[in-house]
Amino acid sequence: MAGEQLALTVLMGVFLVGVVSLVSRMENLRAYAPLTSGDAGYGDSAATGHKPSGLLRWLTTVDHKDIGILYGVYATVAFVWGGLAVMLMRVELTTPALDVLGSTGVYNGLLTSHGITMLFLFGTPIIAAFSNYFIPLLIGADDMAFPRINGIAFWLLPPAALLIWAGFFLDPLTGGTVEAAQTSWVMYAPLSAEQANQGVDLMLLGLHLSGISATLGAINFIVTIFTERSPDVNWANLDIFSWTILTQSALILFAFPLLGSAIIMLLLDRNFQTAFFAVNGGSPILWQHLFWFFGHPEVYILVLPPMGLVSWILPKFSGRKLFGYKFVIYSTLAIGVLSFGVWAHHMFSTGIDPRIRASFMAVSLAIAIPSAVKTFNWIATMWNGNIRLTAPMLFCIGFVANFVIGGITGVFLAAIPIDLVLHDTYYVVGHFHWIVMGMIAFAAFGAIYYWFPIVTGKMYQKRLAKMHFWLSEIGVVITFFAMLLLGYLGMPRRYATYEFNGLIAPLSQVTTLHQVATLGAFIILFAQIIWVFNLVQSYLEGPVVETEDPWDLKETGQYSREFEWFAEQLDSTDDDAPALAADGRGEPSDD
Amino acid sequence: MSSRTFDRETLLDLIVNAIPLAMMAFFVGVFVLYNPFGTDIANQAIQLSIVVITFSALVLLTYFSARAISNAEAELKADPEEFAEPQAAAADPSELTSSDESHGETAATGRDEHVDDESVEAEPTDEEPTDAE
Ligand code: HEM
Ligand SMILES: [Cu+2]
């Protein structure tokens, strides 16, 4: 049985490789790139020269900078949605009984929405915000290789969000026949296949759309970085953020189509009586394999670009160049490859063959090396540097610190015997939140502050930004340490209540730790309110940035391309200085 | 490029990927020599192929990226005027390759000896070790 499957798989693999080589022989793919060489010269290109004003501009734009801003706003909205969902859950968890939300179904719906929203609607888009805005600037390209596809990729996302959240809106309208999906973000069969609720179908369609969007974006970035670089940028001086986006795009290209296919199979199971994942005749474990073959690369899709952002920003405030630029590149590439060989570390306790399990442990331990190397690079960059604790730098340092804990807890989980104890406890939740909140969100905040002057032409309020950092870091430490401890005590994840008896876990300690975690979550919430206030207030009323070098980068020779571009914008809008709004170009007034 | 595929500096940079490769090779050895789970050809084939395929993919990617990067460095070195400043820190300011005088003079801060350490693995292609170390 296993032998036949193996033979079939190998045959299929050979066939696919054959198809790829045939296609690449027949077609000269390079011929599809519209502009074969990039050159500096912003604003000359026809695509970005004339923009309509007002709302129409934002609806029709194909300018990479505008699209970057759209991604950023979109991600922020999603962040608010996901954040409010989790606050409701945290409040529910302050007591063991079900006191607040009224039904466990509501909790499950919020849990699902929180996970999917944060990963697919906040994480990926916030990264796309930076890459869209800054990659063309950093590599000296006119725009993305395919500006219109860039626009399409963004505009697939709002309908995706509506579909993913649809259950919440339709519940009151349909009197409860369609509810929010309660599958959790991993959508394990048979649960996901058997829930009759049509909210699940809508969510799956939404996820599919967001996957298409990510894939289009990835293709665009790969082509842009390969073909649109300015002639003076080659592989040896390509900036580190572009390297991580390139790797991320390759991961997306291999991972997301697979998620799309798996989702289609699940939709077929749900609506057309197929039995891919059915308990009888199909295989629920097949779902897990497909999902995690996508799912593990997905976590690196989310974390590599933030690592790139930190590798880019941290040296600017250390007064030194990034230590071991090429170490960072090679380790990024290594993570990219290895992340496809570790997926079953999420399935150690499912009863898969112990030999296979051992292999996945081996590769999971190997992937820890390139991850750890980066940490040492960042520390070495700061070592003896001239460190300036600006808000972006604080977030970078917080990022490194949080990665130490998030990464090491991951290595523990990769060891089979430890995982069998900790799997599906709050320890896992703690592990990945140190990473997704402590790293991905932190890098995003740092980058937002760092580039705020370029994007808005204004400066943010520095005191508030520092408060934002300190409260966030304190909140993260409180919340997610409590979660690691809860995991050690054996508190299982994904439950709305925990009225269990003392044999499972000591109830009073568990309750206290849950309350501590909720307290931390409120601190994080408060910090984010400061953040949003600061951004909006500073965008509207902040001091106009008149210098082309707001971070004093010239002193240490780290003045870079995106600020050169900013300087050009300052020059060209000299006479009407305040017109430097939104995308940094003088333009028909839209406010 | 030199007659050998990679020069010493590039090989040094590649250590970072050699370690995970060595770990995977080690585990392949362990799995071949030590098998407490009994014989099952199909599952053992899967077991080994997971590590071997990942290993080979990493070897290939490392090889091609290293080749691309060291060729690019050779280009940088051959024609410094044509290129933007290299990302890797340069030890000696005179070696800076900058297309733009606005950055340049002080790319490496020269603040302390660590900058020199860095150059060992970060300097654009030099066949002969420059200084320090
Ligand atoms: C040092 C490298 C890492 C290792 C070895 C590692 C290992 C693991 C393992 C073994 C699990 C499964 C635990 C279980 O369910 O029993 C896990 C879960 C998880 N990890 Fe990591 N991890 C690493 C880095 C990361 C990174 C960088 C991210 C995110 C960007 C991440 C995100 C996650 C998520 C989201 C889960 C939970 C998935 C779920 O069950 O919902 N991990 N990690
Ligand atoms: Cu994983």
Tab-separated table of N, CA and C in Angstrom, chain A residues 2-3 6 231-240 243 312 318-327 329-331 333-341 343 353-363 365-367 369-370 373 383-386 554-561 564, chain B residues 10 12-17 19-20 23-24 27 31 35 37-40 42-48 50-51 54 57-58 61-62 65-66 68-69 72-73 75-76 82-90 99-100 102-109 111-115 118 121-123:
chain	number	residue	atom	x	y	z
A	2	ALA	N	1.688	1.359	1.077
A	2	ALA	CA	2.579	2.521	1.130
A	2	ALA	C	3.525	2.501	-0.058
A	3	GLY	N	3.936	1.303	-0.441
A	3	GLY	CA	4.853	1.170	-1.573
A	3	GLY	C	4.244	1.679	-2.866
A	6	LEU	N	3.967	5.371	-2.857
A	6	LEU	CA	5.285	5.968	-3.052
A	6	LEU	C	5.643	5.971	-4.534
A	231	PRO	N	20.966	49.274	-13.469
A	231	PRO	CA	22.194	48.601	-13.907
A	231	PRO	C	23.280	48.571	-12.840
A	232	ASP	N	23.219	49.459	-11.871
A	232	ASP	CA	24.294	49.454	-10.875
A	232	ASP	C	23.989	48.584	-9.663
A	233	VAL	N	22.926	47.794	-9.754
A	233	VAL	CA	22.624	46.873	-8.657
A	233	VAL	C	22.757	45.449	-9.171
A	234	ASN	N	23.606	44.685	-8.544
A	234	ASN	CA	23.687	43.269	-8.927
A	234	ASN	C	23.582	42.399	-7.684
A	235	TRP	N	23.789	41.107	-7.824
A	235	TRP	CA	23.553	40.202	-6.697
A	235	TRP	C	24.491	40.486	-5.526
A	236	ALA	N	25.576	41.154	-5.781
A	236	ALA	CA	26.521	41.376	-4.691
A	236	ALA	C	26.210	42.643	-3.902
A	237	ASN	N	25.390	43.514	-4.442
A	237	ASN	CA	25.042	44.689	-3.637
A	237	ASN	C	23.535	44.919	-3.540
A	238	LEU	N	22.787	43.887	-3.882
A	238	LEU	CA	21.344	43.951	-3.679
A	238	LEU	C	21.082	44.055	-2.173
A	239	ASP	N	20.158	44.947	-1.817
A	239	ASP	CA	19.949	45.134	-0.372
A	239	ASP	C	19.299	43.906	0.245
A	240	ILE	N	19.474	43.788	1.545
A	240	ILE	CA	19.075	42.570	2.245
A	240	ILE	C	17.556	42.403	2.283
A	243	TRP	N	16.523	40.742	-0.848
A	243	TRP	CA	16.853	39.313	-0.809
A	243	TRP	C	15.785	38.523	-0.077
A	312	TRP	N	18.040	45.437	7.714
A	312	TRP	CA	18.232	46.686	6.984
A	312	TRP	C	18.280	47.869	7.943
A	318	SER	N	23.090	51.471	14.453
A	318	SER	CA	24.254	50.959	15.161
A	318	SER	C	25.504	51.651	14.654
A	319	GLY	N	25.335	52.446	13.615
A	319	GLY	CA	26.483	53.137	13.045
A	319	GLY	C	27.452	52.209	12.355
A	320	ARG	N	27.029	50.986	12.092
A	320	ARG	CA	27.916	50.048	11.426
A	320	ARG	C	27.146	49.295	10.359
A	321	LYS	N	27.905	48.773	9.414
A	321	LYS	CA	27.230	47.967	8.402
A	321	LYS	C	26.801	46.640	8.989
A	322	LEU	N	25.836	46.006	8.326
A	322	LEU	CA	25.369	44.702	8.787
A	322	LEU	C	26.534	43.731	8.845
A	323	PHE	N	26.709	43.112	9.986
A	323	PHE	CA	27.789	42.145	10.127
A	323	PHE	C	27.443	40.908	9.309
A	324	GLY	N	28.366	40.528	8.421
A	324	GLY	CA	28.162	39.289	7.675
A	324	GLY	C	26.974	39.316	6.739
A	325	TYR	N	26.962	40.326	5.867
A	325	TYR	CA	25.877	40.449	4.882
A	325	TYR	C	25.627	39.135	4.155
A	326	LYS	N	26.693	38.465	3.763
A	326	LYS	CA	26.484	37.246	2.979
A	326	LYS	C	26.048	36.063	3.841
A	327	PHE	N	26.454	36.050	5.089
A	327	PHE	CA	25.903	35.028	5.988
A	327	PHE	C	24.383	35.144	6.022
A	329	ILE	N	22.424	36.415	3.800
A	329	ILE	CA	21.807	35.979	2.543
A	329	ILE	C	21.752	34.464	2.461
A	330	TYR	N	22.887	33.822	2.680
A	330	TYR	CA	22.886	32.367	2.536
A	330	TYR	C	21.952	31.724	3.550
A	331	SER	N	21.915	32.261	4.751
A	331	SER	CA	21.030	31.623	5.730
A	331	SER	C	19.575	31.860	5.358
A	333	LEU	N	18.435	31.988	2.286
A	333	LEU	CA	18.153	31.010	1.239
A	333	LEU	C	18.017	29.610	1.842
A	334	ALA	N	18.871	29.306	2.806
A	334	ALA	CA	18.825	27.976	3.413
A	334	ALA	C	17.494	27.774	4.126
A	335	ILE	N	17.046	28.784	4.850
A	335	ILE	CA	15.751	28.661	5.514
A	335	ILE	C	14.666	28.409	4.481
A	336	GLY	N	14.774	29.123	3.353
A	336	GLY	CA	13.776	28.956	2.304
A	336	GLY	C	13.675	27.511	1.862
A	337	VAL	N	14.796	26.872	1.610
A	337	VAL	CA	14.767	25.484	1.152
A	337	VAL	C	14.327	24.553	2.275
A	338	LEU	N	14.950	24.702	3.428
A	338	LEU	CA	14.695	23.748	4.507
A	338	LEU	C	13.247	23.812	4.986
A	339	SER	N	12.610	24.967	4.843
A	339	SER	CA	11.263	25.074	5.394
A	339	SER	C	10.285	24.151	4.672
A	340	PHE	N	10.691	23.612	3.508
A	340	PHE	CA	9.809	22.658	2.847
A	340	PHE	C	10.051	21.231	3.327
A	341	GLY	N	11.018	21.034	4.190
A	341	GLY	CA	11.304	19.668	4.626
A	341	GLY	C	10.992	19.413	6.081
A	343	TRP	N	7.537	19.943	7.490
A	343	TRP	CA	6.128	20.191	7.810
A	343	TRP	C	5.545	19.232	8.829
A	353	ASP	N	4.199	7.333	10.766
A	353	ASP	CA	5.277	6.360	10.939
A	353	ASP	C	6.456	6.950	11.716
A	354	PRO	N	6.957	6.250	12.719
A	354	PRO	CA	8.027	6.811	13.559
A	354	PRO	C	9.312	7.096	12.782
A	355	ARG	N	9.575	6.321	11.730
A	355	ARG	CA	10.771	6.600	10.926
A	355	ARG	C	10.657	7.961	10.262
A	356	ILE	N	9.463	8.206	9.691
A	356	ILE	CA	9.250	9.473	8.990
A	356	ILE	C	9.307	10.634	9.983
A	357	ARG	N	8.727	10.389	11.133
A	357	ARG	CA	8.759	11.408	12.177
A	357	ARG	C	10.203	11.810	12.498
A	358	ALA	N	11.078	10.813	12.590
A	358	ALA	CA	12.475	11.099	12.922
A	358	ALA	C	13.112	11.995	11.864
A	359	SER	N	12.771	11.746	10.595
A	359	SER	CA	13.340	12.584	9.536
A	359	SER	C	12.937	14.036	9.710
A	360	PHE	N	11.670	14.226	10.020
A	360	PHE	CA	11.226	15.614	10.148
A	360	PHE	C	11.861	16.293	11.352
A	361	MET	N	12.141	15.504	12.368
A	361	MET	CA	12.861	16.089	13.490
A	361	MET	C	14.259	16.522	13.044
A	362	ALA	N	14.909	15.663	12.267
A	362	ALA	CA	16.274	15.981	11.832
A	362	ALA	C	16.310	17.293	11.057
A	363	VAL	N	15.417	17.429	10.090
A	363	VAL	CA	15.457	18.652	9.286
A	363	VAL	C	15.045	19.857	10.136
A	365	LEU	N	15.687	20.335	13.222
A	365	LEU	CA	16.837	20.779	14.012
A	365	LEU	C	17.829	21.518	13.117
A	366	ALA	N	17.956	21.044	11.879
A	366	ALA	CA	18.893	21.703	10.967
A	366	ALA	C	18.465	23.131	10.655
A	367	ILE	N	17.159	23.374	10.564
A	367	ILE	CA	16.698	24.715	10.178
A	367	ILE	C	16.955	25.712	11.304
A	369	ILE	N	19.697	26.230	12.680
A	369	ILE	CA	21.025	26.841	12.523
A	369	ILE	C	20.975	28.144	11.737
A	370	PRO	N	20.467	28.116	10.499
A	370	PRO	CA	20.416	29.406	9.794
A	370	PRO	C	19.598	30.454	10.536
A	373	VAL	N	21.940	31.802	13.243
A	373	VAL	CA	23.052	32.576	12.691
A	373	VAL	C	22.675	34.047	12.574
A	383	TRP	N	27.356	45.171	18.362
A	383	TRP	CA	28.496	45.093	19.269
A	383	TRP	C	29.457	46.248	19.026
A	384	ASN	N	29.755	47.002	20.062
A	384	ASN	CA	30.663	48.141	19.935
A	384	ASN	C	30.206	49.193	18.944
A	385	GLY	N	28.950	49.098	18.546
A	385	GLY	CA	28.445	50.111	17.625
A	385	GLY	C	28.060	51.362	18.377
A	386	ASN	N	27.694	52.351	17.592
A	386	ASN	CA	27.252	53.599	18.192
A	386	ASN	C	25.729	53.582	18.175
A	554	LYS	N	23.972	59.983	6.893
A	554	LYS	CA	25.169	60.341	6.126
A	554	LYS	C	26.421	60.257	6.974
A	555	GLU	N	26.242	60.628	8.250
A	555	GLU	CA	27.381	60.604	9.156
A	555	GLU	C	28.113	59.272	9.155
A	556	THR	N	27.344	58.189	9.105
A	556	THR	CA	27.969	56.875	9.147
A	556	THR	C	28.017	56.236	7.770
A	557	GLY	N	27.750	57.034	6.742
A	557	GLY	CA	27.843	56.501	5.393
A	557	GLY	C	26.765	55.492	5.068
A	558	GLN	N	25.612	55.629	5.718
A	558	GLN	CA	24.576	54.629	5.478
A	558	GLN	C	23.359	55.218	4.787
A	559	TYR	N	23.544	56.394	4.233
A	559	TYR	CA	22.463	57.018	3.496
A	559	TYR	C	22.153	56.129	2.300
A	560	SER	N	20.887	55.767	2.117
A	560	SER	CA	20.634	54.764	1.086
A	560	SER	C	19.592	55.253	0.088
A	561	ARG	N	19.369	54.409	-0.900
A	561	ARG	CA	18.619	54.788	-2.066
A	561	ARG	C	17.236	55.368	-1.805
A	564	GLU	N	17.649	58.806	-0.916
A	564	GLU	CA	18.033	59.612	-2.079
A	564	GLU	C	16.801	60.002	-2.869
B	10	THR	N	34.588	33.086	-0.370
B	10	THR	CA	33.244	32.565	-0.624
B	10	THR	C	33.032	31.280	0.153
B	12	LEU	N	34.345	30.439	2.846
B	12	LEU	CA	34.161	30.791	4.253
B	12	LEU	C	32.711	31.206	4.505
B	13	ASP	N	32.172	31.997	3.578
B	13	ASP	CA	30.783	32.420	3.727
B	13	ASP	C	29.835	31.235	3.716
B	14	LEU	N	30.215	30.209	2.984
B	14	LEU	CA	29.295	29.094	2.803
B	14	LEU	C	29.225	28.183	4.023
B	15	ILE	N	30.118	28.416	4.985
B	15	ILE	CA	30.074	27.603	6.202
B	15	ILE	C	28.684	27.620	6.811
B	16	VAL	N	28.048	28.776	6.684
B	16	VAL	CA	26.749	28.922	7.324
B	16	VAL	C	25.771	27.873	6.805
B	17	ASN	N	25.878	27.511	5.542
B	17	ASN	CA	24.997	26.464	5.040
B	17	ASN	C	25.596	25.073	5.178
B	19	ILE	N	26.815	23.850	7.825
B	19	ILE	CA	26.459	23.241	9.113
B	19	ILE	C	25.137	22.477	9.041
B	20	PRO	N	24.053	23.112	8.577
B	20	PRO	CA	22.827	22.303	8.446
B	20	PRO	C	23.015	21.116	7.504
B	23	MET	N	24.565	18.456	9.443
B	23	MET	CA	23.607	17.829	10.358
B	23	MET	C	22.728	16.830	9.625
B	24	MET	N	22.274	17.218	8.455
B	24	MET	CA	21.396	16.299	7.724
B	24	MET	C	22.159	15.063	7.274
B	27	PHE	N	22.381	12.740	10.119
B	27	PHE	CA	21.159	11.989	10.399
B	27	PHE	C	20.915	10.900	9.363
B	31	PHE	N	20.232	7.155	10.438
B	31	PHE	CA	19.041	6.401	10.039
B	31	PHE	C	19.415	5.123	9.291
B	35	ASN	N	18.254	1.509	13.244
B	35	ASN	CA	16.837	1.524	12.920
B	35	ASN	C	16.062	0.688	13.927
B	37	PHE	N	13.004	0.734	14.503
B	37	PHE	CA	11.573	0.628	14.218
B	37	PHE	C	11.230	-0.521	13.285
B	38	GLY	N	12.198	-1.343	12.954
B	38	GLY	CA	11.891	-2.473	12.093
B	38	GLY	C	11.963	-2.117	10.621
B	39	THR	N	12.022	-3.165	9.793
B	39	THR	CA	12.195	-2.933	8.357
B	39	THR	C	10.847	-2.700	7.688
B	40	ASP	N	10.814	-1.686	6.873
B	40	ASP	CA	9.627	-1.396	6.083
B	40	ASP	C	10.122	-0.545	4.928
B	42	ALA	N	9.108	0.813	2.158
B	42	ALA	CA	8.480	2.049	1.691
B	42	ALA	C	8.713	3.178	2.687
B	43	ASN	N	8.422	2.904	3.953
B	43	ASN	CA	8.578	3.976	4.931
B	43	ASN	C	10.030	4.391	5.113
B	44	GLN	N	10.933	3.420	4.994
B	44	GLN	CA	12.345	3.801	5.110
B	44	GLN	C	12.778	4.641	3.911
B	45	ALA	N	12.200	4.292	2.754
B	45	ALA	CA	12.528	5.097	1.570
B	45	ALA	C	12.062	6.532	1.777
B	46	ILE	N	10.849	6.667	2.321
B	46	ILE	CA	10.355	8.028	2.566
B	46	ILE	C	11.233	8.718	3.601
B	47	GLN	N	11.544	7.977	4.637
B	47	GLN	CA	12.368	8.553	5.704
B	47	GLN	C	13.653	9.137	5.144
B	48	LEU	N	14.349	8.332	4.335
B	48	LEU	CA	15.626	8.824	3.817
B	48	LEU	C	15.418	9.913	2.780
B	50	ILE	N	13.203	12.194	2.517
B	50	ILE	CA	12.901	13.527	3.061
B	50	ILE	C	14.206	14.274	3.352
B	51	VAL	N	15.115	13.609	4.011
B	51	VAL	CA	16.360	14.284	4.362
B	51	VAL	C	17.235	14.459	3.125
B	54	THR	N	15.867	17.196	0.732
B	54	THR	CA	16.093	18.529	1.300
B	54	THR	C	17.577	18.884	1.225
B	57	ALA	N	18.508	19.725	-2.358
B	57	ALA	CA	17.970	21.022	-2.767
B	57	ALA	C	18.809	22.144	-2.178
B	58	LEU	N	19.224	21.970	-0.940
B	58	LEU	CA	20.029	23.021	-0.320
B	58	LEU	C	21.405	23.116	-0.972
B	61	LEU	N	20.858	24.964	-4.342
B	61	LEU	CA	20.580	26.393	-4.207
B	61	LEU	C	21.817	27.125	-3.711
B	62	THR	N	22.522	26.521	-2.760
B	62	THR	CA	23.713	27.177	-2.243
B	62	THR	C	24.742	27.347	-3.353
B	65	SER	N	23.503	30.049	-5.920
B	65	SER	CA	23.490	31.415	-5.397
B	65	SER	C	24.918	31.883	-5.136
B	66	ALA	N	25.768	30.973	-4.640
B	66	ALA	CA	27.153	31.377	-4.395
B	66	ALA	C	27.821	31.761	-5.711
B	68	ALA	N	26.331	32.918	-8.415
B	68	ALA	CA	25.802	34.206	-8.863
B	68	ALA	C	26.430	35.340	-8.071
B	69	ILE	N	26.538	35.146	-6.765
B	69	ILE	CA	27.044	36.241	-5.941
B	69	ILE	C	28.522	36.472	-6.207
B	72	ALA	N	28.938	38.245	-9.394
B	72	ALA	CA	28.543	39.641	-9.256
B	72	ALA	C	29.627	40.437	-8.548
B	73	GLU	N	30.284	39.805	-7.585
B	73	GLU	CA	31.349	40.511	-6.883
B	73	GLU	C	32.517	40.793	-7.808
B	75	GLU	N	32.290	41.326	-10.932
B	75	GLU	CA	31.858	42.464	-11.730
B	75	GLU	C	32.059	43.771	-10.973
B	76	LEU	N	31.641	43.749	-9.707
B	76	LEU	CA	31.777	44.932	-8.867
B	76	LEU	C	33.217	45.375	-8.818
B	82	GLU	N	30.812	51.656	-11.924
B	82	GLU	CA	29.507	51.392	-12.509
B	82	GLU	C	28.459	51.009	-11.474
B	83	PHE	N	28.896	50.701	-10.263
B	83	PHE	CA	27.960	50.063	-9.344
B	83	PHE	C	27.698	50.873	-8.092
B	84	ALA	N	26.514	50.628	-7.530
B	84	ALA	CA	26.191	51.232	-6.251
B	84	ALA	C	27.061	50.594	-5.184
B	85	GLU	N	27.088	51.247	-4.077
B	85	GLU	CA	27.906	50.788	-2.965
B	85	GLU	C	27.592	49.343	-2.586
B	86	PRO	N	28.623	48.536	-2.372
B	86	PRO	CA	28.344	47.167	-1.961
B	86	PRO	C	27.734	47.143	-0.568
B	87	GLN	N	26.924	46.125	-0.331
B	87	GLN	CA	26.279	46.039	0.975
B	87	GLN	C	27.248	45.540	2.040
B	88	ALA	N	28.150	44.683	1.601
B	88	ALA	CA	29.085	44.157	2.570
B	88	ALA	C	30.043	45.254	2.976
B	89	ALA	N	30.442	45.246	4.212
B	89	ALA	CA	31.307	46.308	4.686
B	89	ALA	C	32.687	46.197	4.053
B	90	ALA	N	33.250	47.303	3.717
B	90	ALA	CA	34.598	47.285	3.178
B	90	ALA	C	35.554	47.736	4.268
B	99	SER	N	28.659	54.871	-6.584
B	99	SER	CA	28.289	55.621	-7.769
B	99	SER	C	27.899	57.027	-7.382
B	100	ASP	N	27.884	57.289	-6.109
B	100	ASP	CA	27.287	58.536	-5.665
B	100	ASP	C	28.118	59.067	-4.513
B	102	SER	N	27.446	61.086	-2.345
B	102	SER	CA	26.756	61.412	-1.108
B	102	SER	C	26.948	60.327	-0.056
B	103	HIS	N	27.107	59.098	-0.483
B	103	HIS	CA	27.543	58.130	0.495
B	103	HIS	C	28.886	57.663	0.026
B	104	GLY	N	29.660	57.163	0.912
B	104	GLY	CA	30.958	56.801	0.395
B	104	GLY	C	32.007	56.978	1.434
B	105	GLU	N	32.489	58.196	1.577
B	105	GLU	CA	33.719	58.365	2.340
B	105	GLU	C	33.822	57.444	3.545
B	106	THR	N	32.719	57.257	4.221
B	106	THR	CA	32.853	56.555	5.495
B	106	THR	C	31.984	55.322	5.603
B	107	ALA	N	31.837	54.629	4.517
B	107	ALA	CA	30.929	53.481	4.554
B	107	ALA	C	31.233	52.560	5.719
B	108	ALA	N	32.482	52.249	5.880
B	108	ALA	CA	32.835	51.532	7.098
B	108	ALA	C	33.249	52.601	8.087
B	109	THR	N	32.688	52.572	9.252
B	109	THR	CA	32.921	53.689	10.148
B	109	THR	C	34.359	53.744	10.611
B	111	ARG	N	35.314	52.671	13.160
B	111	ARG	CA	35.252	53.021	14.559
B	111	ARG	C	36.133	52.105	15.401
B	112	ASP	N	36.227	50.879	15.000
B	112	ASP	CA	36.980	49.972	15.845
B	112	ASP	C	37.450	48.776	15.036
B	113	GLU	N	38.178	47.921	15.709
B	113	GLU	CA	38.800	46.830	14.980
B	113	GLU	C	37.799	45.810	14.450
B	114	HIS	N	36.586	45.836	14.964
B	114	HIS	CA	35.633	44.837	14.471
B	114	HIS	C	35.354	45.002	13.002
B	115	VAL	N	35.456	46.215	12.552
B	115	VAL	CA	35.213	46.450	11.141
B	115	VAL	C	36.193	45.640	10.312
B	118	GLU	N	35.300	42.026	10.153
B	118	GLU	CA	34.209	41.792	9.238
B	118	GLU	C	34.697	41.606	7.815
B	121	GLU	N	35.139	38.222	5.889
B	121	GLU	CA	34.142	37.474	5.134
B	121	GLU	C	33.258	38.364	4.284
B	122	ALA	N	33.466	39.649	4.386
B	122	ALA	CA	32.479	40.490	3.740
B	122	ALA	C	33.026	41.281	2.566
B	123	GLU	N	34.310	41.232	2.395
B	123	GLU	CA	34.880	42.097	1.388
B	123	GLU	C	34.607	41.583	-0.024
